[in-house]
Coordinates of C-alpha atoms in Angstrom, one line a residue:
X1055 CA 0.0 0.0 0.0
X1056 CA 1.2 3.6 -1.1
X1057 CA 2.3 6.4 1.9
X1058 CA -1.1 7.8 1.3
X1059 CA -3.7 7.7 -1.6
X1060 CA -2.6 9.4 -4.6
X1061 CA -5.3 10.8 -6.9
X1062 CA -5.3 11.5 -10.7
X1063 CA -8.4 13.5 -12.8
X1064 CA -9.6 11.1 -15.8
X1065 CA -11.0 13.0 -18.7
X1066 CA -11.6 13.1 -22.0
X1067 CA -10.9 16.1 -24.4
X1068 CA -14.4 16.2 -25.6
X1069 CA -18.4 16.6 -24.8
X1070 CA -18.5 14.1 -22.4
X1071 CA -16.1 13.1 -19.6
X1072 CA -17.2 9.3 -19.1
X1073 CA -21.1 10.4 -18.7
X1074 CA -23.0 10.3 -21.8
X1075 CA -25.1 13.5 -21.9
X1076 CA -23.3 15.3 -19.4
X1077 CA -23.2 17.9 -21.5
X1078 CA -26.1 18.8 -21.1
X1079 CA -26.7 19.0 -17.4
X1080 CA -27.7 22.5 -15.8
X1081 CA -24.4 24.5 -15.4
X1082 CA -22.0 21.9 -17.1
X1083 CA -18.9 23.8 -18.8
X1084 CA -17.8 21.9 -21.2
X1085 CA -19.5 22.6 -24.2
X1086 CA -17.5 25.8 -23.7
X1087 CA -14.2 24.6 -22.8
X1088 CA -14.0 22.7 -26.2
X1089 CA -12.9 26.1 -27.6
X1090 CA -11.9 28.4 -24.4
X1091 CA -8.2 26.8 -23.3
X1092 CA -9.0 29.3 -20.1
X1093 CA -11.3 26.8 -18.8
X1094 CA -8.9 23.6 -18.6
X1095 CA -6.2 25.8 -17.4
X1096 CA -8.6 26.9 -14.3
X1097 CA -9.6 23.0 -14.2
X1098 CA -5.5 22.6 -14.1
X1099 CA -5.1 25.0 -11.1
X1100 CA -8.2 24.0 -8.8
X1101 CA -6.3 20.3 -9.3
X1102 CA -3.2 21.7 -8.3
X1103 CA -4.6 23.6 -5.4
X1104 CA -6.1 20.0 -4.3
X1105 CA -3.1 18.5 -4.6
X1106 CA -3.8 16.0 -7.1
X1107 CA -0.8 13.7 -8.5
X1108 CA -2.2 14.5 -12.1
X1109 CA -4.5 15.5 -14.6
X1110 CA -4.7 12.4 -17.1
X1111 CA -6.6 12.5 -20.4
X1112 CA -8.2 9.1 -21.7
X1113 CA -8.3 9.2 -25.7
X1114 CA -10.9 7.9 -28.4
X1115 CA -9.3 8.6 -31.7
X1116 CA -11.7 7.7 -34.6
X1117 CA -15.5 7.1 -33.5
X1118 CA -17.5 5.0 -31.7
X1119 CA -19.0 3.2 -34.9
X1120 CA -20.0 -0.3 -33.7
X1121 CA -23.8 0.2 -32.6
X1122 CA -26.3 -0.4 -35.3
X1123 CA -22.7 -0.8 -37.5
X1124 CA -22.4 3.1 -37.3
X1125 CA -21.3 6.2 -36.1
X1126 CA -24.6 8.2 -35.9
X1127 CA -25.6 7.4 -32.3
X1128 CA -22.3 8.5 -30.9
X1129 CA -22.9 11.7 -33.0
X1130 CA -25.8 12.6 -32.0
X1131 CA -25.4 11.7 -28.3
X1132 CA -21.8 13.5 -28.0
X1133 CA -20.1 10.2 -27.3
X1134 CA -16.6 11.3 -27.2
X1135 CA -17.2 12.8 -30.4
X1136 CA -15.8 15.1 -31.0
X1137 CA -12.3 13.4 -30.6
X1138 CA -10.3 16.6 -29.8
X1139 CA -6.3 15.6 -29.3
X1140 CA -5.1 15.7 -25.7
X1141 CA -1.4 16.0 -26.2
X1142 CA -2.2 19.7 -27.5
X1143 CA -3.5 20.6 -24.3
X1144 CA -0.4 19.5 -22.5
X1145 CA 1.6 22.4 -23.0
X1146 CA -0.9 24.9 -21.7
X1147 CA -1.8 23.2 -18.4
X1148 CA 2.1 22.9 -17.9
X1149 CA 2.1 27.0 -18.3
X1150 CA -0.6 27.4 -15.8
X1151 CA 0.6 24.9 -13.2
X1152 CA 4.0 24.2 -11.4
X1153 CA 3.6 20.5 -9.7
X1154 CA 0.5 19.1 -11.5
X1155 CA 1.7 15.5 -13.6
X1156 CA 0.1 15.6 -17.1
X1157 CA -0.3 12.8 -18.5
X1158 CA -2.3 11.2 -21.9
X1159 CA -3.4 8.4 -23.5
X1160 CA -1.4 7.9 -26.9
X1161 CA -1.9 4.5 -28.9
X1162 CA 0.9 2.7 -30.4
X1163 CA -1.1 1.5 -33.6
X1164 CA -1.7 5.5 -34.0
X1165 CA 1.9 7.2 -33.6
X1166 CA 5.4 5.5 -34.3
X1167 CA 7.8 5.5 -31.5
X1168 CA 10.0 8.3 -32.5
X1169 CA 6.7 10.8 -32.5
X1170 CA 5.5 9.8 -29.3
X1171 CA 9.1 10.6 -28.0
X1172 CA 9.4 13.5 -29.5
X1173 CA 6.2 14.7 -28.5
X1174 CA 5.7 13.5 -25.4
X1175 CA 9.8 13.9 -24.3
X1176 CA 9.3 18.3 -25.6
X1177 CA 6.8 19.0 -22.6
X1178 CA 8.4 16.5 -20.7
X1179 CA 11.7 19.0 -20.9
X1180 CA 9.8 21.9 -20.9
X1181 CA 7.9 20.8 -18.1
X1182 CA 10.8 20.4 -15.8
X1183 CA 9.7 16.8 -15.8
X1184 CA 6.0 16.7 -15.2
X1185 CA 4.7 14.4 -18.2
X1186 CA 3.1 10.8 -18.6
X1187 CA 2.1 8.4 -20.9
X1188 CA -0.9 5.7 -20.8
X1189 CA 0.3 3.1 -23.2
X1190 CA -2.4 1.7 -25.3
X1191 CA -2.0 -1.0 -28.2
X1192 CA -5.4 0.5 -29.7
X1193 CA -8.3 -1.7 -29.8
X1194 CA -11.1 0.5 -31.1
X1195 CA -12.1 -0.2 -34.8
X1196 CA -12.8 3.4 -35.3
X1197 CA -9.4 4.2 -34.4
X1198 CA -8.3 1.7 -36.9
X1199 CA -10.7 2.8 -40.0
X1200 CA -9.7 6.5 -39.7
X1201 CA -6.3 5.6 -40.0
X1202 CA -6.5 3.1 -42.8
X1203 CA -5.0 0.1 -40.8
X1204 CA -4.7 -3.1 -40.3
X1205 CA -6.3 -4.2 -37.0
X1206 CA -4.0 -7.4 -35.5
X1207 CA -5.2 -9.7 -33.1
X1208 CA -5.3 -9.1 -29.4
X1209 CA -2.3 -10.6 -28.4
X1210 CA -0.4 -10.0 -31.4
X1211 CA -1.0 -6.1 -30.4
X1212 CA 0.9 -6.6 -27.6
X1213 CA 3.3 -8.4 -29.2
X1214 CA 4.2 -5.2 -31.6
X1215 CA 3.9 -2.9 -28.1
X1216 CA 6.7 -4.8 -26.9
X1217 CA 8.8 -4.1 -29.8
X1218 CA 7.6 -0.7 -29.4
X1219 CA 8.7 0.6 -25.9
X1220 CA 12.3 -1.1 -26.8
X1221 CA 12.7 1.5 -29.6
X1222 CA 11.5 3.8 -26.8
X1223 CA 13.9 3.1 -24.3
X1224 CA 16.6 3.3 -27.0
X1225 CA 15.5 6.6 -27.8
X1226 CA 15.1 7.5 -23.9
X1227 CA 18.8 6.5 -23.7
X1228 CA 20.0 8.1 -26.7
X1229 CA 21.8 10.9 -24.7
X1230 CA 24.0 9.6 -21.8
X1231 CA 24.8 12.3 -18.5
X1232 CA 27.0 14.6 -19.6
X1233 CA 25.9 14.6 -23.4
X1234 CA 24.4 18.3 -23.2
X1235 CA 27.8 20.7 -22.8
X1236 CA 26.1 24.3 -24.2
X1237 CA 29.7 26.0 -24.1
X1238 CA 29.2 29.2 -25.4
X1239 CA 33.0 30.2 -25.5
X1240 CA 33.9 26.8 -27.5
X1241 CA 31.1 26.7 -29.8
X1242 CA 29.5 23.2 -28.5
X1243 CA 26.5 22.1 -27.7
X1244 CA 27.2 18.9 -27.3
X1245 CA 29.3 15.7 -27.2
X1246 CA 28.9 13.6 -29.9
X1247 CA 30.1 10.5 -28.3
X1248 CA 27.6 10.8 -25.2
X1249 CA 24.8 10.9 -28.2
X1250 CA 24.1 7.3 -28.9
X1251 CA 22.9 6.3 -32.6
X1252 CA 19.7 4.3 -32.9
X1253 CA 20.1 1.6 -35.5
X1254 CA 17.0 -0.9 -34.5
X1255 CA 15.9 -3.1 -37.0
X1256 CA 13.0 -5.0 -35.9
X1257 CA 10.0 -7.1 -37.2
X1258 CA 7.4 -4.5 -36.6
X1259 CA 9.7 -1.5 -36.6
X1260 CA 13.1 0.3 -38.0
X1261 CA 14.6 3.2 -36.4
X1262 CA 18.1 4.7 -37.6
X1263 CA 18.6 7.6 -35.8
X1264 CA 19.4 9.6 -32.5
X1265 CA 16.6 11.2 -29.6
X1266 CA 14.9 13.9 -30.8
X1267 CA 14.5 15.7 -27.1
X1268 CA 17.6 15.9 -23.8
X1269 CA 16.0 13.7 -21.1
X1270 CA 13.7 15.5 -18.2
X1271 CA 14.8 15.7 -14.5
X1272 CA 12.4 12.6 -14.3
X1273 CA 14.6 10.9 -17.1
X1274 CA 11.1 9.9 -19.4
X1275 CA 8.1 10.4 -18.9
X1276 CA 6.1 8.0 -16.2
X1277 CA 4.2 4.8 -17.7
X1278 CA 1.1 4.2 -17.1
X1279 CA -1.4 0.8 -18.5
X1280 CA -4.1 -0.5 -18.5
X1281 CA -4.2 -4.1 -19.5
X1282 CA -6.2 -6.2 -17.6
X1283 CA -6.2 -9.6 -20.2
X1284 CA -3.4 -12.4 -19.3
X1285 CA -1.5 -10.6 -21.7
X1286 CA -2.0 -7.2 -21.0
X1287 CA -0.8 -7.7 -17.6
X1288 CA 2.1 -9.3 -19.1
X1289 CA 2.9 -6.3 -20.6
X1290 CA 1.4 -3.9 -17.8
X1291 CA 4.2 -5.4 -15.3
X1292 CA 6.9 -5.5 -17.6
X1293 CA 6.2 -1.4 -18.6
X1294 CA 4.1 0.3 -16.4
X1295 CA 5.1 2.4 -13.2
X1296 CA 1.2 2.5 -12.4
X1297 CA -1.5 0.5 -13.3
X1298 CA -4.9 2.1 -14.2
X1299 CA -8.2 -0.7 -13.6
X1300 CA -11.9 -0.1 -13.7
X1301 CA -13.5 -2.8 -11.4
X1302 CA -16.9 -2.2 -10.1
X1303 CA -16.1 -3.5 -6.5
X1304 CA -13.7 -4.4 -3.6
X1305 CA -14.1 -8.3 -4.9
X1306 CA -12.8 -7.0 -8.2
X1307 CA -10.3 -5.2 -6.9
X1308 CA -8.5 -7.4 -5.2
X1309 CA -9.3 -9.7 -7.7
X1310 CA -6.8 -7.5 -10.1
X1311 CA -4.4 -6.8 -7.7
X1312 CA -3.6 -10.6 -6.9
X1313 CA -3.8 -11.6 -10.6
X1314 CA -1.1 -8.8 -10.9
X1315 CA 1.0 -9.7 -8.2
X1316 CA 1.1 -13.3 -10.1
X1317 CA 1.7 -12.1 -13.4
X1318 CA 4.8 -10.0 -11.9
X1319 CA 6.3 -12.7 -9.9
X1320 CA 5.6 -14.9 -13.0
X1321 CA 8.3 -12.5 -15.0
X1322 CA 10.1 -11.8 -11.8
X1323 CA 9.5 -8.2 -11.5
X1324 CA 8.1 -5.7 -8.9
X1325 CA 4.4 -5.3 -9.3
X1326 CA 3.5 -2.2 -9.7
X1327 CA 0.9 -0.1 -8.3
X1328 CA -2.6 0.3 -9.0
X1329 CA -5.0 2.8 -9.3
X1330 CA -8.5 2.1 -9.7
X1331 CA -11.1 4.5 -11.3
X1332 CA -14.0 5.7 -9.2
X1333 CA -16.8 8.4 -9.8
X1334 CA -17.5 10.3 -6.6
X1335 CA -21.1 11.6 -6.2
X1336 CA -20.8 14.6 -3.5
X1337 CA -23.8 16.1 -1.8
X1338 CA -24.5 17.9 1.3
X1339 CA -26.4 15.3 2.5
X1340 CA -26.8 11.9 1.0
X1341 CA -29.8 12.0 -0.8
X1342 CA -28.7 15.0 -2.3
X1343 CA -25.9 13.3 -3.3
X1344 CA -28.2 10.1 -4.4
X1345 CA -30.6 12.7 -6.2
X1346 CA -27.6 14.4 -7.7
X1347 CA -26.8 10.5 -9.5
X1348 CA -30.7 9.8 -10.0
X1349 CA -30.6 12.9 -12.7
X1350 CA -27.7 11.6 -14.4
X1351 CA -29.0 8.2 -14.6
X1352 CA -32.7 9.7 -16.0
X1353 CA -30.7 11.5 -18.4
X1354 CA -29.1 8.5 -19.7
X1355 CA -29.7 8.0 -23.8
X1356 CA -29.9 3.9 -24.0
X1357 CA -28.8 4.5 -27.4
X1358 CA -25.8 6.8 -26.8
X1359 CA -25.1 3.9 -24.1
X1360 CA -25.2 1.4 -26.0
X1361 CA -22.7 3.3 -28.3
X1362 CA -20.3 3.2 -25.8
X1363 CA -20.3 0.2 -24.8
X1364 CA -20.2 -1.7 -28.0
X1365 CA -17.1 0.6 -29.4
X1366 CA -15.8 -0.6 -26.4
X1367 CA -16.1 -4.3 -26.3
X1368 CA -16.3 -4.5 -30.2
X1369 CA -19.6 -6.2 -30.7
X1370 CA -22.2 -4.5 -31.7
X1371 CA -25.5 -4.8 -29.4
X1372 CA -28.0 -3.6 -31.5
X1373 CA -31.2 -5.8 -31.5
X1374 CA -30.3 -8.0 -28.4
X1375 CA -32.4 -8.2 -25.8
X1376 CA -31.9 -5.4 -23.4
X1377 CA -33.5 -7.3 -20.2
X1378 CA -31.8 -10.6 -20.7
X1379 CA -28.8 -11.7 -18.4
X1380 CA -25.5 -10.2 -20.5
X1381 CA -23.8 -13.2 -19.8
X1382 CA -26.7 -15.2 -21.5
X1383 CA -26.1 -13.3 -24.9
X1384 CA -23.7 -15.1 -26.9
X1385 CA -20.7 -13.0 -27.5
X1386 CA -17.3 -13.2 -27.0
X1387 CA -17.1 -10.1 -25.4
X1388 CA -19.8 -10.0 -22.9
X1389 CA -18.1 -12.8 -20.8
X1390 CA -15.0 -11.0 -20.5
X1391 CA -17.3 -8.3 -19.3
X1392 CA -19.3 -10.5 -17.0
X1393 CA -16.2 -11.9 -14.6
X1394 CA -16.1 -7.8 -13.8
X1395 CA -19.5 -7.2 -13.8
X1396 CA -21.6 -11.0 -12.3
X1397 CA -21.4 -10.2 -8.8
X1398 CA -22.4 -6.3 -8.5
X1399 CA -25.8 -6.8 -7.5
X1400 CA -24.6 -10.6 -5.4
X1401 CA -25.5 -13.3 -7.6
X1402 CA -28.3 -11.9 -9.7
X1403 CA -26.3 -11.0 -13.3
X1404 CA -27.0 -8.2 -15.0
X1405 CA -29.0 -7.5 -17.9
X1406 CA -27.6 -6.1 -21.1
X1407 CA -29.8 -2.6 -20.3
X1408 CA -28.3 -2.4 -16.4
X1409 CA -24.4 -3.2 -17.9
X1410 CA -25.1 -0.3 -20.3
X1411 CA -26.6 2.1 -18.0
X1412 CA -23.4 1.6 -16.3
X1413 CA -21.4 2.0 -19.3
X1414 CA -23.0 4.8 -20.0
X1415 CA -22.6 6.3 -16.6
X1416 CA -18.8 6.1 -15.7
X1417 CA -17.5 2.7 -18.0
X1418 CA -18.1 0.5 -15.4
X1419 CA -16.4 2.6 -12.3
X1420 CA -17.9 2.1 -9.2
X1421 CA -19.4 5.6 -7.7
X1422 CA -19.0 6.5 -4.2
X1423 CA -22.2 8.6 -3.0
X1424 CA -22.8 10.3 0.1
X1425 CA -21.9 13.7 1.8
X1426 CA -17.8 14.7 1.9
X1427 CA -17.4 12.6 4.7
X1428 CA -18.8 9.6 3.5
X1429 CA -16.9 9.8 0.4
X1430 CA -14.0 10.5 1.8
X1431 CA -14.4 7.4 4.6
X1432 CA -15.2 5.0 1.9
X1433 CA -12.2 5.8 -0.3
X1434 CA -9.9 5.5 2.7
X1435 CA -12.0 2.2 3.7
X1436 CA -11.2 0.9 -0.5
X1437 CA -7.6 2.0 0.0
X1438 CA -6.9 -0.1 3.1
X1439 CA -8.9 -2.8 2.6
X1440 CA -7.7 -3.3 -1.4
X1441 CA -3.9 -2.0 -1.1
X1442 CA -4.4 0.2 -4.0
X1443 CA -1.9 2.7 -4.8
X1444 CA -4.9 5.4 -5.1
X1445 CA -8.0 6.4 -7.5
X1446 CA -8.3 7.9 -11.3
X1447 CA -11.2 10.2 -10.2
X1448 CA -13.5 11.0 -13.0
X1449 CA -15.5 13.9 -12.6
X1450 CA -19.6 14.3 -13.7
X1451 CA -20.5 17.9 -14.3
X1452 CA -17.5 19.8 -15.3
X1453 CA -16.1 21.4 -13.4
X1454 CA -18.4 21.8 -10.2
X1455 CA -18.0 18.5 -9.6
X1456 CA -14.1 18.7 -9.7
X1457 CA -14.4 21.8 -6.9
X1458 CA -16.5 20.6 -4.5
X1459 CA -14.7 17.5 -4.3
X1460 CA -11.2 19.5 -4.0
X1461 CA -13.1 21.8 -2.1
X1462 CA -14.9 19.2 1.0
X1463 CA -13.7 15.9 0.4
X1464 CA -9.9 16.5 0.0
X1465 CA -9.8 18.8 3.6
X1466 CA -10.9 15.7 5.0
X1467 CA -8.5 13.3 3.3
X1468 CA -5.6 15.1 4.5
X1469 CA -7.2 16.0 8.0
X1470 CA -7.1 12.0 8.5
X1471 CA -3.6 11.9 7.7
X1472 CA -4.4 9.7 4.6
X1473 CA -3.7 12.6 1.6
X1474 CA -0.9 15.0 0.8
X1475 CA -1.1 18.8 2.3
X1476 CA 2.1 19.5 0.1
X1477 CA 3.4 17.9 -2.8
X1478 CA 6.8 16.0 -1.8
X1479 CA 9.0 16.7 -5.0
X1480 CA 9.0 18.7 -8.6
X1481 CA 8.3 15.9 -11.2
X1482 CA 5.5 13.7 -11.7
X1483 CA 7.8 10.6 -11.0
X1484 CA 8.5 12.1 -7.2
X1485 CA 5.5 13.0 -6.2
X1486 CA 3.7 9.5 -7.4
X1487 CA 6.9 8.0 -5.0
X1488 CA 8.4 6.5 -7.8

């Protein structure tokens, strides 16, 4: 278990956090911070001022497009669409922040390895070290279609990440200590033989040259994953310095964290941590708060849920029954789905409407309701009891929701001596205690 729970904001540059329609709720801001920067900055800074690890940014390049075998649902409905790119933002929040981590969500199938360097590695630098990464092998078709490639197979995906982040770590260790000599009076910048030349020839890539960027105070930036198959966990423990997860309760959970501790001991390295995703519901009393979730639920497009959860588990539901059991429908996904999803409401599975509501909700995250002190006792009860390294909080209305929880739940946090009142160190990699 981590020193104390570390927290990171999970958005989404687009209408929608993870609540379809969200939008559209009474005094939601994010219709207008799709085109005022001011807006994310001030999101940046109430984060900062709560102390947050980081401000991470889930992606969706492409378009949900599986429902009904089309994109017009998540159209309509705002479903991550539009898709506006992350990485952009990145620089700005840096400007208006001095500790915050930033970190995105960039696929391998979309960039090569030398642009997610470069990218990523320039704010890194600029940064002063504040940068991560969430590496994903990209598993939506949308993604796929707008790009014009080739989907692989699951595991093969991981296969070609693999290959991936070792042309990354060449290009991380391009320029050795010492490299960068800036003497004015000599006319160098640097040394030539601290400068290491990539010459990687590989089956999925080929890289002949040197790092585009000087290393950050925090070396690269921090890896993040999310891979919760057999495989993906390979990968996860062999990569990752934290571990994102979406399980929808303590069983879950621990569930992960034991299959994860296997998988690491299986390759013989030290598992990392893990954070789990949870939507907190705050209220000044609790059926306020449970009122405050009732109007997002009523909201709730089946349609635009249904969206979501078919681009995600790449089947499309359409014309299923939407009160039969999920695991009862005969798709490949829907199992994988039920082992996270059979024992939410004890042994009664879920029907294919209730596991889309959910979807449609927060993808699956569990949401802690009450006042600020019952969300606050219930994430410290999670963090004991589970082990967890700390929480990817995703917000609901933007960005009232992101205040009142920085505003009354965090106070109570650090009152119980479970959360930060300062942040320990300057880059992202210090303060996650990495």
């Amino acid at each position: 278990m981590s020193k104390h729970i570390h927290l990171v904001s999970f958005l989404i540059n687009s209408p929608i956090n993870h609540t379809v329609l969200s939008w559209a709720q009474p005094g939601d801001n994010r219709l207008d911070a799709l085109h005022d920067l001011r807006l994310w900055q001030d999101l940046a800074r109430t984060l900062e001022r709560g102390r947050f690890d980081g401000m991470f940014f889930a992606d969706t390049p492409g378009v949900f497009d599986r429902y009904r075998d089309s994109h017009e649902d998540a159209v309509k409905y705002g479903v991550c669409w539009p898709s506006l790119d992350p990485v952009v933002l990145l620089s700005a929040l840096a400007a208006a922040t001095t500790h915050l981590g930033l970190a995105t969500t960039m696929s391998t199938s979309a960039y090569q390895p030398w642009t997610i360097v470069r990218q990523l590695g320039t704010i890194d630098y600029l940064s002063g070290g504040r940068v991560g990464w969430n590496i994903v092998t990209g598993h939506l078709r949308g993604e796929h279609r707008a790009l014009g490639l080739q989907q692989l197979d699951h595991d093969r995906r991981y296969d070609r990440a693999d290959e991936y982040m070792e042309v990354c770590y060449k290009l991380w260790n391009s320029v050795k200590p010492g490299a960068i000599l800036a003497d004015r009076e000599a006319g160098v910048f640097a040394d030539p033989a601290k400068v290491e030349f990539i010459d990687h020839a590989g089956e999925f890539f080929s890289c002949q040259t040197v790092a585009p960027v000087p290393p950050s105070p925090q070396g690269h930036p921090v890896l993040f994953q999310a891979g919760s198959s057999g495989r993906g966990q390979q990968f996860a423990v062999s990569h990752a310095d934290v571990v994102f997860s979406i399980q929808p309760n303590i069983a879950g959970m621990k569930r992960f964290m034991a299959n994860l501790a296997e998988a690491a001991q299986a390759a013989g390295k030290v598992t990392p941590g893990v954070s789990f995703g949870i939507q907190p519901i705050v209220g000044g009393t609790e059926e306020e708060a449970k009122r405050k979730l009732a109007d997002l639920v009523e909201k709730l497009p089946i349609d635009g849920c249904l969206a979501r959860l078919s681009g995600t588990m790449g089947v499309d539901f359409a014309g299923m029954d939407l009160d039969q059991p999920l695991a009862e429908i005969e798709t490949q996904a829907s199992q994988g789905l039920m082992k996270a999803f059979a024992n939410i409401e004890g042994d009664r599975p879920l029907t294919l409407r209730e596991v889309a509501i959910r979807w449609g909700l927060a993808v699956g995250k569990p949401q802690i309701v009450g006042t600020p002190e019952q969300v606050a006792s219930e994430m410290e009860r999670v963090w004991r009891e589970t082990g967890c390294y700390g929480y990817n909080v995703t917000p609901t209305v933007m960005a009232s929701s992101v205040t009142d929880f920085v505003n009354e739940v965090v106070p109570i946090l650090q009152r119980n001596g479970v959360y930060r009142t300062e942040y320990e160190g300057k880059t992202f990699r210090e303060n996650l205690g990495l």
